[in-house]
């Protein structure tokens, strides 16, 4: 699911109190900072693939940007 679709559906899902699982969706905020009460992410989020690369760049390449 695209991030825009996830963000568009979240208010409706919460207003109707519909339990929903999102197997794959990009937006981090729906299950983190701006958590939707009725949505559970069962897969990965859009930023997860970047975390190992960032750690490698910081620790191995000594990059800070």
Tab-separated table of C-alpha atoms in Angstrom:
chain	number	residue	atom	x	y	z
A	1	UNK	CA	0.000	0.000	0.000
A	2	UNK	CA	1.258	3.453	-0.807
A	3	UNK	CA	1.862	5.920	2.013
A	4	UNK	CA	-0.774	8.293	0.654
A	5	UNK	CA	-3.384	5.521	0.671
A	6	UNK	CA	-2.515	4.544	4.232
A	7	UNK	CA	-2.794	8.148	5.407
A	8	UNK	CA	-6.081	8.636	3.534
A	9	UNK	CA	-7.706	5.539	5.039
A	10	UNK	CA	-6.530	5.978	8.633
A	11	UNK	CA	-9.048	8.662	9.745
A	12	UNK	CA	-11.960	6.669	8.312
A	13	UNK	CA	-10.772	3.432	9.917
A	14	UNK	CA	-10.352	5.129	13.289
A	15	UNK	CA	-13.704	6.949	13.096
A	16	UNK	CA	-15.558	3.701	12.346
A	17	UNK	CA	-13.401	1.671	14.799
A	18	UNK	CA	-12.658	-0.941	12.153
A	19	UNK	CA	-9.819	-3.317	13.139
A	20	UNK	CA	-7.397	-3.297	10.202
A	21	UNK	CA	-4.089	-4.930	9.431
A	22	UNK	CA	-1.687	-3.371	6.957
A	23	UNK	CA	0.677	-6.098	5.723
A	24	UNK	CA	2.912	-3.744	3.749
A	25	UNK	CA	2.670	0.019	3.867
A	26	UNK	CA	5.210	2.772	3.682
A	27	UNK	CA	4.215	5.448	6.230
A	28	UNK	CA	6.025	5.129	9.552
A	29	UNK	CA	3.747	7.557	11.378
A	30	UNK	CA	0.600	5.435	11.219
A	31	UNK	CA	2.031	2.988	13.730
A	32	UNK	CA	4.602	5.218	15.426
A	33	UNK	CA	4.425	9.007	15.973
A	34	UNK	CA	0.818	9.603	14.839
A	35	UNK	CA	-0.408	6.158	15.740
A	36	UNK	CA	-3.773	5.061	14.379
A	37	UNK	CA	-5.672	3.242	17.126
A	38	UNK	CA	-7.283	0.598	14.908
A	39	UNK	CA	-4.389	-0.199	12.555
A	40	UNK	CA	-1.774	-2.885	13.138
A	41	UNK	CA	1.209	-3.179	10.822
A	42	UNK	CA	2.040	-6.829	10.169
A	43	UNK	CA	4.862	-6.169	7.726
A	44	UNK	CA	7.692	-3.672	7.323
A	45	UNK	CA	7.566	0.083	6.975
A	46	UNK	CA	9.171	2.340	4.408
A	47	UNK	CA	12.204	3.341	6.460
A	48	UNK	CA	13.278	-0.108	7.644
A	49	UNK	CA	15.468	-1.005	4.622
A	50	UNK	CA	17.464	2.190	5.196
A	51	UNK	CA	18.407	1.533	8.820
A	52	UNK	CA	21.139	-1.079	8.115
A	53	UNK	CA	22.608	1.132	5.370
A	54	UNK	CA	22.684	4.134	7.698
A	55	UNK	CA	24.354	2.124	10.443
A	56	UNK	CA	26.944	0.794	7.971
A	57	UNK	CA	27.647	4.276	6.587
A	58	UNK	CA	28.060	5.705	10.081
A	59	UNK	CA	30.094	2.896	11.658
A	60	UNK	CA	32.193	1.688	8.728
A	61	UNK	CA	32.464	4.669	6.417
A	62	UNK	CA	32.449	7.211	9.275
A	63	UNK	CA	29.867	9.276	7.417
A	64	UNK	CA	27.726	11.621	9.454
A	65	UNK	CA	25.449	12.777	6.598
